[in-house]
Each structure stands twice: as structure tokens, then as C-alpha cells.
Amino acid sequence: MLFTILRRTLRIALLVITCASTAAQGQEIKVTLLGTGCPPAVMNRFGPSILVEAGGLKFLFDAGRGALQRLNQVNVKWRNVQGVFLTHLHSDHVVGFPDLWLTGWLTPGRDVPLQVWGPRGTKNMMSHLEQAYEYDIRIRLYDDRASPDGVVILAEEIADGFVYEKSGVKITAFDVDHTPIKPAFGYRIDYGGRSVVLSGDTRVSENLMRHAQGVDLLIHEVAAPETFQRAGTPLERAKSVVAHHVTPEQAGEVFSRTKPKLAVYSHIVLPTATEQDLIPPTRKTYAGPLEVGEDLMVIEVGEKIVVRRPTSPSS
Ligand SMILES: [Zn+2]
Ligand SMILES: [Zn+2]
């Protein structure tokens, strides 16, 4: 027990990284990994979704499976989330959206419209969701007296270079390379001199590296080829999936070239990947600070970067 506590204390202590003193004091970006998985339906890594809090605002980046459960686990009310930024429209990144939108509207209740930013196709998806759930929306409005404003989606289609600014928080969308899925975005969040970059799904992307130079926190996706071998995936299929993403060696090169203060893996393909599958190959090309993300991991980017792993199991 004592050993466990000591080890945990040591771990937290080791994960405190001092940031540049030019940033404003007391301002931080808080990042919570709600889901670190991908399509396979597993309990320990829910679908991709990242909560970013800064300047009193809260945003979700992607809305994968279980995003609403995870939000509840971290005691964030859906009504307090300003909006959702989508990286791309692959289903693993959006299947949790109807649950957030409709269940979150009903309970605990939302009475303000929701902004959704995403690539071309987002408006179409949102209007079709409104059609698909038209029956429930109608019933909830008159039977449950749910707020008419709370179910409204304000969808906006954005492109490379789009900037959102409010309360000192700046969010920039940039193209990444998830060909043939185009466009696919990464996002950069700036606040109070702190910076966070989320890769979305991408191959090695020069544009991402441009946006992530010297960033405080770089959260990057990764695909470990060994996991496909272990799962018995046919070689051609495995190669094709891995080719849409980055291997740990490639991610290490990205980290070496961008020099983030901390690099964290999320969107882990396949979700069965172990630290052994990810860390040693990354170390061939990168020697800096690196963490393998897990659901409910919190990363506070302030004067220091502090990583908190969940104390209880995520499932
Ligand atoms: Zn994905
Ligand atoms: Zn994808």
C-alpha cells in the first residue's frame, strides 16, 4: 500500500514540467481525455473525445462512443459545454453525438443552443440527425417540456485556418492528412500564453508540425502494427488501416521535430496496444516527455504541466 502511494506520488512528481515564464500566471488549459480509443467497442478506451477547458469555457473535440458517460464521470454538465469541434466525420468520432445532444438536452437538461464546427458534410449530418430523431424531439418538447432552445444545433462548416476566439481562448483548425478523408482537421488551442495541439486522425502531417512547433502539449494519435498481428487481422487490411495513421516511430519523429513540452498518445489503434507496443518504438526517434493517454486522464497546462491519471478504473 505504502509502496503504491509512494510510487503514485513519484509518478505525479515526475510528470510536472515547468513551462516558459512568459505565460500569464494562473491561466491554464485543462485537457481531459474522455475517450482514447477508436472503432473497436471496448470498455477501457471509449471513442475519441477530448474535453478542453480554458477561460471559463468548455469545448469537446469529437464525440465518440461514451462521451456523455465520461462527461458525467468528470461532473461536467452538458449544458455548460459551449460547443463541439469535429475533426472529421468517421463514425468513431461522431457516434456519441446523438447521445450527448439528445440525452444531454433531456437530463440534466440544456436550455441553450449548441454550436458544432466541423468539416464539409457537418451541416448535412446535423440536419439528418434532426430528421432521424424528429419523433423524439417532438415528444420531448410537449411531453417532457424540454427547452426548445436546448435542442437547437448551430452547425458551421469550417476550413483550414478557421479561427474561433472568445474570452481570450483562440481555437484554430488546420488540415491534417487522413486521405481519403478530406478535409480532416487538427486543432490548436491557445490561451494565456499556453498552447495545446490535437492531431485528430492523421498520417505524418507537415501542416500539423507547422502548427505544433514548440507547443506545450501535443496530443497525437497512433497506430501500433503489432496490435493487428495479435488480433489476427489480415495483413493487407492491417497495412491499409495503419497507412491512415502514424506508427509510434513516425510519431516519435513528429515529436522530435515539433519539440512539445509534453507529448501524449490518444486515439490508440488498436485499443489493445500496451505501453510496450508504443513507448520503445517511439524512443527510437524521440527522447522527450511522453505519456500514453488513458480515459479520464487530465493534463493541466499552466505554469507547469501536470498529468493526473484516474485513481479508479475508467470502466
Ligand atoms: Zn478515428
Ligand atoms: Zn478517422
XYZ file of C-alpha atoms and ligand atoms in Angstrom:
317
model
C 0.000 0.000 0.000
C 2.683 2.411 1.100
C 4.742 1.402 -1.876
C 1.783 2.077 -4.178
C 1.239 5.523 -2.673
C 4.931 6.329 -2.938
C 5.028 5.159 -6.495
C 1.967 7.241 -7.384
C 3.403 10.312 -5.678
C 6.656 9.815 -7.526
C 4.803 9.391 -10.784
C 2.870 12.653 -10.367
C 6.026 14.450 -9.290
C 7.853 13.220 -12.352
C 5.103 14.467 -14.595
C 5.317 18.076 -13.558
C 7.041 20.023 -16.296
C 7.871 23.686 -15.892
C 6.644 25.995 -18.634
C 8.056 29.206 -20.018
C 7.736 32.129 -17.606
C 6.413 34.434 -20.338
C 2.908 32.973 -19.964
C 0.388 34.737 -17.736
C 0.198 33.391 -14.220
C -2.849 31.487 -13.089
C -4.161 30.862 -16.588
C -4.313 27.297 -17.685
C -5.763 24.996 -20.269
C -7.234 21.875 -18.738
C -7.476 18.870 -21.026
C -9.424 15.734 -20.115
C -9.189 12.664 -22.313
C -12.774 11.377 -22.267
C -12.123 8.616 -24.784
C -8.759 7.423 -26.072
C -9.948 4.596 -28.314
C -11.063 4.118 -31.903
C -13.775 1.951 -33.553
C -13.495 -1.321 -31.522
C -16.120 -1.347 -28.746
C -14.006 -1.918 -25.649
C -14.660 -0.820 -22.072
C -11.279 0.667 -21.195
C -10.925 3.023 -24.158
C -14.134 4.753 -25.190
C -14.498 6.515 -28.544
C -12.374 9.579 -29.275
C -13.441 12.685 -27.384
C -11.390 15.325 -25.602
C -12.715 17.976 -23.229
C -10.800 21.263 -23.235
C -11.491 23.898 -20.569
C -9.997 27.388 -20.647
C -11.099 30.909 -19.777
C -14.296 29.605 -18.182
C -15.291 27.899 -21.459
C -15.661 24.203 -22.188
C -15.412 22.531 -25.569
C -15.496 18.960 -26.791
C -13.273 17.843 -29.608
C -15.037 14.888 -31.244
C -17.905 12.962 -29.753
C -17.048 9.279 -29.825
C -18.829 6.430 -28.103
C -19.478 7.076 -24.424
C -18.578 10.776 -24.402
C -21.659 11.603 -22.307
C -20.892 8.916 -19.723
C -17.347 10.215 -19.420
C -18.561 13.825 -19.088
C -20.810 12.689 -16.245
C -17.878 10.880 -14.654
C -15.917 14.117 -14.506
C -19.000 16.040 -13.304
C -19.246 18.331 -16.294
C -22.801 19.249 -17.235
C -23.665 19.132 -20.908
C -25.426 22.490 -20.534
C -22.049 24.027 -19.669
C -20.336 22.824 -22.838
C -20.210 25.698 -25.341
C -19.713 23.616 -28.412
C -18.280 20.642 -30.239
C -15.434 20.736 -32.748
C -15.314 17.717 -35.065
C -12.011 16.621 -36.565
C -13.668 14.553 -39.310
C -16.780 12.533 -39.891
C -15.511 8.961 -39.410
C -18.162 7.287 -37.276
C -15.870 6.569 -34.311
C -15.578 10.350 -33.856
C -19.286 11.157 -34.007
C -21.368 8.161 -32.847
C -21.563 9.603 -29.349
C -23.003 12.861 -30.656
C -26.731 11.947 -30.725
C -26.430 10.750 -27.113
C -24.761 13.977 -25.973
C -27.198 16.109 -27.909
C -30.489 14.386 -27.020
C -29.857 12.779 -23.643
C -27.850 15.788 -22.526
C -30.746 18.024 -23.558
C -33.223 15.975 -21.538
C -31.211 15.204 -18.439
C -29.809 17.022 -16.593
C -31.214 19.465 -19.112
C -29.900 22.040 -21.541
C -31.610 25.285 -22.453
C -29.110 26.911 -24.773
C -28.305 26.057 -28.413
C -25.226 24.034 -29.228
C -22.562 25.185 -31.646
C -20.962 22.491 -33.770
C -17.981 23.147 -36.001
C -16.775 20.541 -38.432
C -15.653 19.772 -41.972
C -17.779 19.825 -45.093
C -20.664 17.430 -44.518
C -21.258 18.500 -40.920
C -24.387 20.543 -41.685
C -25.790 17.671 -43.694
C -25.144 15.224 -40.865
C -26.730 17.507 -38.273
C -29.856 18.164 -40.333
C -30.244 14.437 -40.976
C -29.876 13.742 -37.265
C -32.642 16.255 -36.627
C -34.787 14.360 -39.134
C -33.862 10.955 -37.700
C -34.812 11.988 -34.181
C -37.721 14.217 -35.163
C -40.219 11.969 -33.349
C -38.336 12.091 -30.043
C -37.724 15.832 -30.292
C -41.440 16.477 -30.828
C -42.444 14.203 -27.924
C -39.868 15.645 -25.522
C -40.952 19.180 -26.284
C -44.605 18.699 -25.401
C -44.484 15.705 -23.026
C -41.274 16.394 -21.063
C -41.412 20.159 -21.558
C -37.774 20.121 -22.628
C -36.379 23.523 -23.586
C -36.937 24.351 -27.284
C -33.603 26.218 -27.342
C -31.664 23.311 -25.806
C -32.137 21.034 -28.815
C -31.042 23.620 -31.389
C -27.817 22.845 -33.234
C -25.937 25.729 -34.821
C -23.730 23.876 -37.277
C -20.899 25.619 -39.075
C -18.673 24.113 -41.725
C -15.113 25.291 -41.425
C -11.867 25.043 -43.372
C -8.117 25.128 -42.793
C -7.214 28.346 -40.987
C -10.620 28.841 -39.312
C -10.223 30.697 -36.020
C -12.682 30.882 -33.118
C -11.991 33.460 -30.427
C -13.817 34.148 -27.180
C -12.771 35.178 -23.659
C -9.103 35.041 -24.606
C -9.409 31.490 -25.926
C -8.314 31.001 -29.511
C -9.039 27.787 -31.387
C -7.512 27.254 -34.820
C -8.464 24.475 -37.229
C -5.817 23.157 -39.604
C -5.732 20.474 -42.277
C -4.115 17.167 -41.479
C -3.593 14.216 -43.833
C -6.155 11.463 -43.266
C -6.560 10.821 -47.011
C -9.006 9.851 -48.461
C -10.995 11.505 -45.662
C -10.899 15.168 -46.680
C -10.954 17.527 -45.051
C -9.756 16.223 -41.705
C -8.679 18.713 -39.077
C -6.306 19.029 -36.201
C -6.934 21.836 -33.709
C -4.699 24.224 -31.822
C -5.953 25.867 -28.624
C -4.183 28.990 -27.302
C -4.987 30.674 -24.018
C -2.953 32.899 -21.709
C 0.300 32.001 -23.444
C -0.385 28.250 -23.136
C -0.900 26.052 -26.148
C -2.332 22.644 -26.939
C -2.465 20.843 -30.281
C -4.788 17.929 -31.003
C -3.795 15.902 -34.060
C -7.151 14.388 -34.969
C -6.605 11.371 -37.227
C -3.629 11.818 -39.490
C -0.636 10.405 -41.242
C 2.608 12.281 -40.711
C 1.454 15.818 -41.463
C 3.800 18.695 -42.311
C 0.951 21.114 -41.664
C 0.463 19.695 -38.158
C 4.178 20.109 -37.496
C 3.974 23.741 -38.557
C 1.138 24.377 -36.098
C 2.669 22.344 -33.283
C 6.177 23.851 -33.174
C 7.202 24.245 -29.531
C 3.635 23.704 -28.290
C 3.130 22.986 -24.572
C 1.057 19.862 -25.139
C 0.759 17.767 -28.285
C -1.878 15.056 -28.204
C -1.262 12.746 -31.115
C -2.966 9.694 -32.491
C -1.003 6.473 -33.041
C -1.406 3.033 -34.586
C 0.665 0.074 -33.400
C 1.147 -2.564 -36.130
C 1.731 -5.326 -33.528
C -1.820 -4.995 -32.272
C -3.180 -6.023 -35.667
C -0.887 -9.057 -35.773
C -2.099 -10.138 -32.338
C -5.730 -9.645 -33.400
C -5.154 -11.835 -36.455
C -6.136 -9.032 -38.846
C -5.332 -9.961 -42.482
C -2.043 -8.296 -43.423
C -3.427 -6.196 -46.274
C -6.237 -4.846 -44.101
C -3.812 -4.085 -41.270
C -1.457 -2.272 -43.651
C -4.309 -0.218 -45.039
C -5.509 0.880 -41.586
C -2.005 1.698 -40.334
C -1.381 3.710 -43.516
C -4.169 6.130 -42.460
C -2.374 6.846 -39.184
C 1.141 7.172 -37.738
C 3.230 4.401 -36.246
C 4.991 5.041 -32.918
C 8.306 5.505 -34.771
C 6.726 8.113 -37.034
C 5.065 9.845 -34.091
C 8.467 9.996 -32.405
C 9.832 11.821 -35.451
C 6.921 14.263 -35.289
C 7.638 14.888 -31.592
C 11.374 15.317 -32.253
C 10.675 17.875 -34.938
C 7.995 19.825 -33.010
C 9.528 19.579 -29.523
C 6.364 19.761 -27.415
C 6.851 20.178 -23.671
C 4.760 17.040 -23.360
C 3.580 14.516 -25.950
C 0.573 12.324 -25.178
C -0.892 9.486 -27.197
C -4.635 9.296 -27.635
C -6.822 7.636 -30.320
C -4.830 4.468 -29.812
C -5.169 1.941 -32.636
C -5.904 -0.783 -31.753
C -7.101 -0.031 -28.248
C -5.387 -3.218 -27.042
C -1.992 -1.533 -27.534
C 0.215 -1.719 -24.459
C 2.872 0.732 -23.301
C 5.356 -1.852 -24.573
C 3.846 -1.610 -28.062
C 4.049 2.184 -28.014
C 6.895 3.517 -25.897
C 10.007 1.534 -27.021
C 9.388 2.152 -30.743
C 8.742 5.850 -30.054
C 12.024 6.014 -28.149
C 13.896 5.059 -31.338
C 13.125 8.534 -32.670
C 12.202 10.683 -29.631
C 13.736 11.122 -26.193
C 11.455 13.816 -24.704
C 8.482 13.728 -22.324
C 5.857 11.221 -23.421
C 2.720 9.713 -21.907
C 0.340 7.052 -23.150
C -3.109 8.530 -22.641
C -5.928 6.744 -20.873
C -9.596 7.558 -20.448
C -10.171 10.248 -17.793
C -6.533 11.341 -17.767
C -6.307 15.059 -17.005
C -3.498 17.267 -18.259
C -3.283 20.759 -16.778
C -1.253 23.105 -18.925
C -0.405 26.058 -16.708
C 2.762 27.365 -15.157
C 3.622 23.701 -15.013
C 2.212 20.799 -16.963
C 0.651 18.340 -14.561
C -0.641 14.927 -15.593
C -3.219 13.228 -13.397
C -4.178 9.668 -14.084
C -7.574 8.480 -12.824
C -7.346 6.848 -9.413
C -10.194 4.434 -10.097
C -10.635 2.225 -13.157
C -12.162 4.063 -16.099
C -14.826 1.452 -16.771
Zn -10.567 7.627 -35.739
Zn -10.509 8.612 -38.917
